[in-house]
PDB file of C-alpha atoms in Angstrom:
ATOM      1  CA  MET A 103     -50.605   6.400 -46.457  1.00 51.00           C
ATOM      2  CA  THR A 104     -49.410   5.242 -49.874  1.00 66.00           C
ATOM      3  CA  THR A 105     -49.016   7.350 -52.996  1.00 80.00           C
ATOM      4  CA  HIS A 106     -49.395   6.048 -56.526  1.00 93.00           C
ATOM      5  CA  PRO A 107     -45.950   5.933 -58.178  1.00 95.00           C
ATOM      6  CA  LEU A 108     -47.261   7.973 -61.123  1.00 97.00           C
ATOM      7  CA  PHE A 109     -47.390  10.972 -58.800  1.00 97.00           C
ATOM      8  CA  ASP A 110     -43.922  10.451 -57.309  1.00 97.00           C
ATOM      9  CA  ILE A 111     -41.631  13.454 -57.888  1.00 98.00           C
ATOM     10  CA  SER A 112     -39.240  12.759 -55.022  1.00 97.00           C
ATOM     11  CA  GLY A 113     -35.715  13.791 -55.915  1.00 97.00           C
ATOM     12  CA  ARG A 114     -36.795  15.847 -58.926  1.00 98.00           C
ATOM     13  CA  ARG A 115     -35.284  19.332 -59.230  1.00 98.00           C
ATOM     14  CA  ALA A 116     -37.732  22.203 -59.773  1.00 98.00           C
ATOM     15  CA  LEU A 117     -37.308  25.912 -60.459  1.00 99.00           C
ATOM     16  CA  VAL A 118     -40.254  28.187 -59.670  1.00 98.00           C
ATOM     17  CA  THR A 119     -39.986  31.767 -60.901  1.00 98.00           C
ATOM     18  CA  GLY A 120     -41.509  34.605 -58.905  1.00 98.00           C
ATOM     19  CA  SER A 121     -41.699  32.390 -55.849  1.00 98.00           C
ATOM     20  CA  SER A 122     -40.866  34.593 -52.860  1.00 97.00           C
ATOM     21  CA  ARG A 123     -44.591  35.090 -52.150  1.00 96.00           C
ATOM     22  CA  GLY A 124     -48.118  34.449 -53.366  1.00 96.00           C
ATOM     23  CA  ILE A 125     -48.915  31.709 -55.853  1.00 98.00           C
ATOM     24  CA  GLY A 126     -45.265  30.948 -56.628  1.00 98.00           C
ATOM     25  CA  PHE A 127     -44.467  30.469 -52.943  1.00 98.00           C
ATOM     26  CA  ALA A 128     -47.433  28.121 -52.497  1.00 98.00           C
ATOM     27  CA  LEU A 129     -46.442  26.045 -55.519  1.00 98.00           C
ATOM     28  CA  ALA A 130     -42.843  25.848 -54.319  1.00 98.00           C
ATOM     29  CA  ARG A 131     -44.075  24.658 -50.935  1.00 98.00           C
ATOM     30  CA  GLY A 132     -46.257  22.011 -52.565  1.00 98.00           C
ATOM     31  CA  LEU A 133     -43.381  20.704 -54.661  1.00 98.00           C
ATOM     32  CA  LEU A 134     -41.158  20.554 -51.578  1.00 98.00           C
ATOM     33  CA  GLU A 135     -43.809  18.668 -49.617  1.00 97.00           C
ATOM     34  CA  ALA A 136     -44.000  16.172 -52.486  1.00 97.00           C
ATOM     35  CA  GLY A 137     -40.275  15.466 -52.194  1.00 97.00           C
ATOM     36  CA  ALA A 138     -38.757  17.684 -54.878  1.00 98.00           C
ATOM     37  CA  THR A 139     -35.680  19.859 -54.504  1.00 98.00           C
ATOM     38  CA  VAL A 140     -36.875  23.397 -55.152  1.00 98.00           C
ATOM     39  CA  VAL A 141     -35.115  26.535 -56.380  1.00 98.00           C
ATOM     40  CA  LEU A 142     -36.854  29.808 -55.564  1.00 98.00           C
ATOM     41  CA  ASN A 143     -36.416  32.679 -58.004  1.00 98.00           C
ATOM     42  CA  GLY A 144     -36.986  36.420 -57.877  1.00 97.00           C
ATOM     43  CA  ARG A 145     -35.002  39.651 -58.041  1.00 96.00           C
ATOM     44  CA  ASP A 146     -35.081  40.510 -54.325  1.00 97.00           C
ATOM     45  CA  GLU A 147     -32.417  38.414 -52.590  1.00 97.00           C
ATOM     46  CA  ALA A 148     -33.641  39.331 -49.106  1.00 98.00           C
ATOM     47  CA  ALA A 149     -37.191  38.244 -49.938  1.00 98.00           C
ATOM     48  CA  LEU A 150     -35.901  34.998 -51.421  1.00 98.00           C
ATOM     49  CA  ASP A 151     -33.803  34.282 -48.335  1.00 98.00           C
ATOM     50  CA  ALA A 152     -36.816  34.898 -46.094  1.00 98.00           C
ATOM     51  CA  ALA A 153     -38.973  32.574 -48.188  1.00 98.00           C
ATOM     52  CA  ALA A 154     -36.286  29.893 -48.219  1.00 98.00           C
ATOM     53  CA  SER A 155     -35.944  30.147 -44.457  1.00 97.00           C
ATOM     54  CA  GLU A 156     -39.691  29.669 -44.053  1.00 97.00           C
ATOM     55  CA  LEU A 157     -39.667  26.589 -46.288  1.00 97.00           C
ATOM     56  CA  GLY A 158     -36.374  25.135 -45.122  1.00 89.00           C
ATOM     57  CA  GLY A 159     -37.878  22.570 -42.772  1.00 91.00           C
ATOM     58  CA  LEU A 160     -39.856  20.941 -45.597  1.00 96.00           C
ATOM     59  CA  GLY A 161     -36.954  19.816 -47.756  1.00 95.00           C
ATOM     60  CA  PRO A 162     -33.978  20.961 -49.832  1.00 97.00           C
ATOM     61  CA  VAL A 163     -34.585  24.540 -50.973  1.00 98.00           C
ATOM     62  CA  HIS A 164     -32.239  26.887 -52.836  1.00 98.00           C
ATOM     63  CA  THR A 165     -32.473  30.421 -54.183  1.00 98.00           C
ATOM     64  CA  ALA A 166     -31.470  31.994 -57.481  1.00 98.00           C
ATOM     65  CA  ALA A 167     -31.824  35.753 -57.846  1.00 98.00           C
ATOM     66  CA  PHE A 168     -31.971  36.812 -61.498  1.00 98.00           C
ATOM     67  CA  ASP A 169     -34.143  38.972 -63.737  1.00 98.00           C
ATOM     68  CA  VAL A 170     -36.444  36.717 -65.769  1.00 98.00           C
ATOM     69  CA  THR A 171     -37.067  39.489 -68.318  1.00 98.00           C
ATOM     70  CA  ASP A 172     -33.394  39.824 -69.305  1.00 98.00           C
ATOM     71  CA  GLY A 173     -31.951  37.225 -71.672  1.00 98.00           C
ATOM     72  CA  PRO A 174     -28.326  37.221 -70.494  1.00 98.00           C
ATOM     73  CA  SER A 175     -29.415  37.176 -66.834  1.00 98.00           C
ATOM     74  CA  VAL A 176     -31.693  34.210 -67.523  1.00 98.00           C
ATOM     75  CA  ALA A 177     -28.979  32.275 -69.340  1.00 98.00           C
ATOM     76  CA  ALA A 178     -26.492  32.871 -66.520  1.00 98.00           C
ATOM     77  CA  GLY A 179     -29.141  32.142 -63.877  1.00 98.00           C
ATOM     78  CA  ILE A 180     -30.196  28.786 -65.343  1.00 98.00           C
ATOM     79  CA  ALA A 181     -26.568  27.758 -65.869  1.00 98.00           C
ATOM     80  CA  GLY A 182     -25.800  28.667 -62.255  1.00 98.00           C
ATOM     81  CA  VAL A 183     -28.774  26.722 -60.922  1.00 98.00           C
ATOM     82  CA  GLU A 184     -27.863  23.579 -62.837  1.00 98.00           C
ATOM     83  CA  GLU A 185     -24.234  23.847 -61.758  1.00 98.00           C
ATOM     84  CA  ARG A 186     -25.166  24.197 -58.075  1.00 98.00           C
ATOM     85  CA  VAL A 187     -28.278  22.036 -57.805  1.00 98.00           C
ATOM     86  CA  GLY A 188     -28.186  19.734 -60.817  1.00 98.00           C
ATOM     87  CA  PRO A 189     -30.149  19.367 -64.052  1.00 98.00           C
ATOM     88  CA  LEU A 190     -33.664  20.769 -63.890  1.00 98.00           C
ATOM     89  CA  ASP A 191     -36.543  18.324 -64.228  1.00 98.00           C
ATOM     90  CA  ILE A 192     -39.382  20.790 -63.624  1.00 99.00           C
ATOM     91  CA  LEU A 193     -39.849  24.461 -64.466  1.00 99.00           C
ATOM     92  CA  VAL A 194     -42.797  26.510 -63.240  1.00 99.00           C
ATOM     93  CA  ASN A 195     -43.001  29.827 -65.102  1.00 98.00           C
ATOM     94  CA  ASN A 196     -44.945  31.775 -62.495  1.00 98.00           C
ATOM     95  CA  ALA A 197     -43.451  35.287 -62.595  1.00 97.00           C
ATOM     96  CA  GLY A 198     -46.136  37.800 -63.455  1.00 96.00           C
ATOM     97  CA  MET A 199     -47.655  41.185 -62.713  1.00 95.00           C
ATOM     98  CA  GLN A 200     -50.898  43.097 -63.152  1.00 94.00           C
ATOM     99  CA  LEU A 201     -51.505  46.761 -63.935  1.00 94.00           C
ATOM    100  CA  ARG A 202     -55.109  47.964 -64.119  1.00 94.00           C
ATOM    101  CA  ALA A 203     -56.093  50.998 -66.209  1.00 96.00           C
ATOM    102  CA  PRO A 204     -58.501  51.879 -69.019  1.00 96.00           C
ATOM    103  CA  LEU A 205     -56.912  50.867 -72.297  1.00 96.00           C
ATOM    104  CA  LEU A 206     -56.968  54.427 -73.679  1.00 97.00           C
ATOM    105  CA  GLU A 207     -54.914  55.518 -70.668  1.00 97.00           C
ATOM    106  CA  PHE A 208     -52.444  52.626 -70.685  1.00 97.00           C
ATOM    107  CA  THR A 209     -48.907  53.894 -71.299  1.00 98.00           C
ATOM    108  CA  ASP A 210     -46.316  52.404 -73.627  1.00 98.00           C
ATOM    109  CA  THR A 211     -44.004  51.837 -70.670  1.00 98.00           C
ATOM    110  CA  ASP A 212     -46.607  49.926 -68.677  1.00 98.00           C
ATOM    111  CA  TRP A 213     -47.557  47.859 -71.720  1.00 98.00           C
ATOM    112  CA  HIS A 214     -43.966  46.689 -72.130  1.00 98.00           C
ATOM    113  CA  ARG A 215     -43.586  46.004 -68.400  1.00 98.00           C
ATOM    114  CA  VAL A 216     -46.609  43.694 -68.404  1.00 98.00           C
ATOM    115  CA  LEU A 217     -45.573  42.038 -71.678  1.00 98.00           C
ATOM    116  CA  ASP A 218     -41.988  41.428 -70.553  1.00 98.00           C
ATOM    117  CA  THR A 219     -42.934  40.111 -67.119  1.00 98.00           C
ATOM    118  CA  ASN A 220     -45.852  37.883 -68.088  1.00 98.00           C
ATOM    119  CA  LEU A 221     -44.861  36.604 -71.529  1.00 98.00           C
ATOM    120  CA  THR A 222     -41.261  37.307 -72.495  1.00 98.00           C
ATOM    121  CA  SER A 223     -40.017  35.860 -69.201  1.00 98.00           C
ATOM    122  CA  ALA A 224     -41.737  32.523 -69.909  1.00 98.00           C
ATOM    123  CA  PHE A 225     -40.091  32.421 -73.339  1.00 98.00           C
ATOM    124  CA  LEU A 226     -36.637  33.274 -71.996  1.00 98.00           C
ATOM    125  CA  VAL A 227     -36.659  30.964 -68.975  1.00 98.00           C
ATOM    126  CA  GLY A 228     -38.486  28.207 -70.847  1.00 98.00           C
ATOM    127  CA  ARG A 229     -35.987  28.300 -73.701  1.00 98.00           C
ATOM    128  CA  GLU A 230     -32.956  28.085 -71.406  1.00 98.00           C
ATOM    129  CA  ALA A 231     -34.412  25.334 -69.216  1.00 98.00           C
ATOM    130  CA  ALA A 232     -35.542  23.392 -72.267  1.00 98.00           C
ATOM    131  CA  ARG A 233     -32.036  23.269 -73.734  1.00 98.00           C
ATOM    132  CA  GLY A 234     -31.016  20.769 -71.078  1.00 98.00           C
ATOM    133  CA  MET A 235     -34.389  19.012 -70.917  1.00 98.00           C
ATOM    134  CA  VAL A 236     -34.403  18.379 -74.674  1.00 98.00           C
ATOM    135  CA  ALA A 237     -30.834  17.061 -74.562  1.00 98.00           C
ATOM    136  CA  ARG A 238     -31.698  14.716 -71.685  1.00 98.00           C
ATOM    137  CA  GLY A 239     -34.968  13.581 -73.253  1.00 98.00           C
ATOM    138  CA  HIS A 240     -37.323  14.512 -70.431  1.00 98.00           C
ATOM    139  CA  GLY A 241     -38.732  17.497 -68.550  1.00 98.00           C
ATOM    140  CA  LYS A 242     -41.868  19.241 -67.337  1.00 98.00           C
ATOM    141  CA  ILE A 243     -42.653  22.909 -67.984  1.00 99.00           C
ATOM    142  CA  ILE A 244     -45.718  24.492 -66.396  1.00 99.00           C
ATOM    143  CA  ASN A 245     -46.674  27.986 -67.497  1.00 99.00           C
ATOM    144  CA  ILE A 246     -48.961  29.839 -65.103  1.00 98.00           C
ATOM    145  CA  CYS A 247     -51.667  31.143 -67.386  1.00 98.00           C
ATOM    146  CA  SER A 248     -54.949  32.584 -66.112  1.00 98.00           C
ATOM    147  CA  LEU A 249     -58.694  32.656 -66.329  1.00 97.00           C
ATOM    148  CA  GLN A 250     -57.892  35.735 -68.426  1.00 96.00           C
ATOM    149  CA  SER A 251     -56.272  33.467 -71.006  1.00 98.00           C
ATOM    150  CA  GLU A 252     -59.909  32.931 -72.076  1.00 97.00           C
ATOM    151  CA  VAL A 253     -62.041  35.829 -70.834  1.00 96.00           C
ATOM    152  CA  VAL A 254     -61.508  39.450 -69.829  1.00 95.00           C
ATOM    153  CA  ARG A 255     -63.005  42.302 -67.837  1.00 93.00           C
ATOM    154  CA  PRO A 256     -62.646  46.045 -68.484  1.00 95.00           C
ATOM    155  CA  GLY A 257     -59.364  47.577 -67.349  1.00 95.00           C
ATOM    156  CA  ILE A 258     -57.092  44.549 -67.753  1.00 96.00           C
ATOM    157  CA  ALA A 259     -56.779  44.170 -71.531  1.00 97.00           C
ATOM    158  CA  PRO A 260     -52.924  44.162 -71.570  1.00 97.00           C
ATOM    159  CA  TYR A 261     -52.792  41.512 -68.836  1.00 97.00           C
ATOM    160  CA  ALA A 262     -55.328  39.364 -70.703  1.00 97.00           C
ATOM    161  CA  ALA A 263     -53.353  39.812 -73.922  1.00 98.00           C
ATOM    162  CA  THR A 264     -50.218  38.440 -72.275  1.00 98.00           C
ATOM    163  CA  LYS A 265     -52.050  35.513 -70.681  1.00 98.00           C
ATOM    164  CA  GLY A 266     -53.798  34.643 -73.937  1.00 98.00           C
ATOM    165  CA  ALA A 267     -50.443  34.712 -75.696  1.00 98.00           C
ATOM    166  CA  LEU A 268     -48.924  32.566 -72.936  1.00 98.00           C
ATOM    167  CA  LYS A 269     -51.592  29.946 -73.630  1.00 98.00           C
ATOM    168  CA  MET A 270     -50.487  29.812 -77.263  1.00 98.00           C
ATOM    169  CA  LEU A 271     -46.785  29.892 -76.337  1.00 98.00           C
ATOM    170  CA  THR A 272     -47.496  26.834 -74.189  1.00 98.00           C
ATOM    171  CA  LYS A 273     -48.932  25.035 -77.204  1.00 98.00           C
ATOM    172  CA  GLY A 274     -45.995  26.152 -79.344  1.00 98.00           C
ATOM    173  CA  MET A 275     -43.492  24.862 -76.792  1.00 98.00           C
ATOM    174  CA  CYS A 276     -45.406  21.566 -76.802  1.00 98.00           C
ATOM    175  CA  ALA A 277     -45.127  21.360 -80.582  1.00 98.00           C
ATOM    176  CA  ASP A 278     -41.390  22.083 -80.616  1.00 98.00           C
ATOM    177  CA  TRP A 279     -40.197  20.176 -77.565  1.00 98.00           C
ATOM    178  CA  GLY A 280     -42.746  17.363 -77.233  1.00 98.00           C
ATOM    179  CA  PRO A 281     -40.878  15.093 -79.660  1.00 98.00           C
ATOM    180  CA  SER A 282     -37.874  15.295 -77.310  1.00 98.00           C
ATOM    181  CA  GLY A 283     -39.819  14.051 -74.278  1.00 98.00           C
ATOM    182  CA  VAL A 284     -40.661  17.419 -72.712  1.00 98.00           C
ATOM    183  CA  GLN A 285     -44.260  18.029 -71.650  1.00 98.00           C
ATOM    184  CA  VAL A 286     -45.376  21.676 -71.576  1.00 98.00           C
ATOM    185  CA  ASN A 287     -48.725  22.612 -70.051  1.00 99.00           C
ATOM    186  CA  GLY A 288     -50.423  25.600 -68.511  1.00 98.00           C
ATOM    187  CA  LEU A 289     -52.197  26.070 -65.206  1.00 98.00           C
ATOM    188  CA  GLY A 290     -54.962  28.679 -65.322  1.00 98.00           C
ATOM    189  CA  PRO A 291     -55.892  30.086 -61.913  1.00 98.00           C
ATOM    190  CA  GLY A 292     -59.233  31.810 -61.477  1.00 97.00           C
ATOM    191  CA  TYR A 293     -59.764  34.464 -58.821  1.00 97.00           C
ATOM    192  CA  ILE A 294     -57.245  33.507 -56.132  1.00 97.00           C
ATOM    193  CA  GLU A 295     -56.874  35.247 -52.790  1.00 96.00           C
ATOM    194  CA  THR A 296     -53.277  36.488 -52.427  1.00 94.00           C
ATOM    195  CA  GLU A 297     -51.440  39.533 -51.141  1.00 88.00           C
ATOM    196  CA  LEU A 298     -51.754  41.111 -54.582  1.00 85.00           C
ATOM    197  CA  THR A 299     -55.512  40.544 -54.842  1.00 91.00           C
ATOM    198  CA  ALA A 300     -56.230  41.622 -51.243  1.00 92.00           C
ATOM    199  CA  PRO A 301     -57.759  44.981 -52.326  1.00 92.00           C
ATOM    200  CA  LEU A 302     -60.191  43.126 -54.599  1.00 93.00           C
ATOM    201  CA  VAL A 303     -61.055  40.648 -51.855  1.00 95.00           C
ATOM    202  CA  ARG A 304     -61.812  43.550 -49.516  1.00 96.00           C
ATOM    203  CA  ASP A 305     -64.059  45.171 -52.130  1.00 96.00           C
ATOM    204  CA  GLU A 306     -67.422  43.815 -50.982  1.00 96.00           C
ATOM    205  CA  GLU A 307     -69.164  44.438 -54.302  1.00 97.00           C
ATOM    206  CA  PHE A 308     -66.418  42.778 -56.334  1.00 96.00           C
ATOM    207  CA  SER A 309     -66.099  39.838 -53.949  1.00 97.00           C
ATOM    208  CA  ALA A 310     -69.841  39.290 -54.077  1.00 97.00           C
ATOM    209  CA  TRP A 311     -69.629  39.239 -57.886  1.00 97.00           C
ATOM    210  CA  VAL A 312     -66.806  36.665 -57.773  1.00 97.00           C
ATOM    211  CA  ARG A 313     -68.812  34.396 -55.471  1.00 97.00           C
ATOM    212  CA  ARG A 314     -71.945  34.673 -57.625  1.00 97.00           C
ATOM    213  CA  ARG A 315     -70.036  34.143 -60.861  1.00 96.00           C
ATOM    214  CA  THR A 316     -68.065  31.111 -59.631  1.00 97.00           C
ATOM    215  CA  PRO A 317     -69.963  27.799 -59.380  1.00 98.00           C
ATOM    216  CA  ALA A 318     -67.818  26.890 -56.354  1.00 98.00           C
ATOM    217  CA  GLY A 319     -69.199  30.019 -54.671  1.00 98.00           C
ATOM    218  CA  ARG A 320     -65.922  31.341 -53.293  1.00 97.00           C
ATOM    219  CA  TRP A 321     -62.518  32.836 -54.015  1.00 98.00           C
ATOM    220  CA  GLY A 322     -59.795  30.279 -54.611  1.00 98.00           C
ATOM    221  CA  SER A 323     -56.815  29.849 -52.319  1.00 97.00           C
ATOM    222  CA  THR A 324     -53.223  29.295 -53.353  1.00 98.00           C
ATOM    223  CA  ASP A 325     -53.503  25.765 -51.930  1.00 97.00           C
ATOM    224  CA  ASP A 326     -56.170  25.027 -54.548  1.00 98.00           C
ATOM    225  CA  LEU A 327     -53.454  25.293 -57.210  1.00 98.00           C
ATOM    226  CA  VAL A 328     -51.034  22.787 -55.724  1.00 98.00           C
ATOM    227  CA  GLY A 329     -52.789  19.588 -56.817  1.00 98.00           C
ATOM    228  CA  GLY A 330     -52.907  20.562 -60.478  1.00 98.00           C
ATOM    229  CA  THR A 331     -49.267  21.583 -60.369  1.00 98.00           C
ATOM    230  CA  LEU A 332     -48.200  18.261 -58.869  1.00 98.00           C
ATOM    231  CA  PHE A 333     -50.151  16.394 -61.556  1.00 98.00           C
ATOM    232  CA  LEU A 334     -48.525  18.387 -64.361  1.00 98.00           C
ATOM    233  CA  ALA A 335     -45.074  17.984 -62.762  1.00 98.00           C
ATOM    234  CA  SER A 336     -45.350  14.227 -62.291  1.00 98.00           C
ATOM    235  CA  PRO A 337     -45.163  11.131 -64.526  1.00 98.00           C
ATOM    236  CA  ALA A 338     -48.969  11.006 -64.315  1.00 98.00           C
ATOM    237  CA  SER A 339     -49.025  13.664 -67.054  1.00 98.00           C
ATOM    238  CA  ASP A 340     -46.461  12.071 -69.378  1.00 98.00           C
ATOM    239  CA  PHE A 341     -49.041  11.910 -72.212  1.00 98.00           C
ATOM    240  CA  VAL A 342     -50.525  15.328 -71.454  1.00 98.00           C
ATOM    241  CA  SER A 343     -49.017  18.282 -73.293  1.00 98.00           C
ATOM    242  CA  GLY A 344     -50.120  21.597 -74.750  1.00 98.00           C
ATOM    243  CA  GLN A 345     -53.109  21.740 -72.416  1.00 98.00           C
ATOM    244  CA  ILE A 346     -54.342  24.448 -70.055  1.00 98.00           C
ATOM    245  CA  LEU A 347     -55.795  23.177 -66.772  1.00 98.00           C
ATOM    246  CA  TYR A 348     -58.132  25.853 -65.420  1.00 98.00           C
ATOM    247  CA  VAL A 349     -58.390  25.887 -61.650  1.00 98.00           C
ATOM    248  CA  ASP A 350     -61.145  28.467 -61.352  1.00 98.00           C
ATOM    249  CA  GLY A 351     -64.001  26.912 -59.442  1.00 98.00           C
ATOM    250  CA  GLY A 352     -65.828  26.424 -62.741  1.00 98.00           C
ATOM    251  CA  MET A 353     -65.936  30.062 -63.820  1.00 97.00           C
ATOM    252  CA  THR A 354     -64.823  29.472 -67.422  1.00 96.00           C
ATOM    253  CA  SER A 355     -67.582  26.873 -67.874  1.00 96.00           C
ATOM    254  CA  VAL A 356     -70.625  29.018 -67.154  1.00 95.00           C
ATOM    255  CA  LEU A 357     -72.246  32.257 -68.283  1.00 89.00           C
TER     256      LEU A 357
END
């Protein structure tokens, strides 16, 4: 089987934040299978080591444990990655969290947790990774946005606020770093079946709503997100920047 050279990312170095499980793990696996060297990131070193062990047979995989919500930790973490692995070509800002509660009951502390994890982390890690990318004149940054970058349901207003802001941060990064050869895009998953969404998947009423509401008629899988990520990470997207690619089975397109 031959692959078009526009989609060749063999030898590229990629950092995926929040990649010890779920969507981040699946995207890291996809990048490895496509020939990239991948750095897994999270705060739990044991979880990262377990994930790296599981992926080790697919290609060169490394780990970097640092807190993506803390500026000094991010700066030291990115510097350490580039010293050990080499200059980063690809960054996937995947780290994120969800807290569900009525907005009137949402606490200040929880608001800041969601904001720092979903939005501030992308700014901090993106800024540090982009320093080298801008200097070298090339790079790919993929921010994991969401269906909720466009639409929202009751009980998740803070999450939607962060994902909507991440969409606009993506466009802002494009505006600032595009002239230096760095493409910045977003990937917007719809309802994806993961460990974190398992309670929703098991909720028969909610799952039935998802299937009815989605033209594809099903929940998405983490594998559904790999193709879009590889496109945005590859030379095939060299003239694509500031865009959000929704991988949602068509949900954002219909009423």
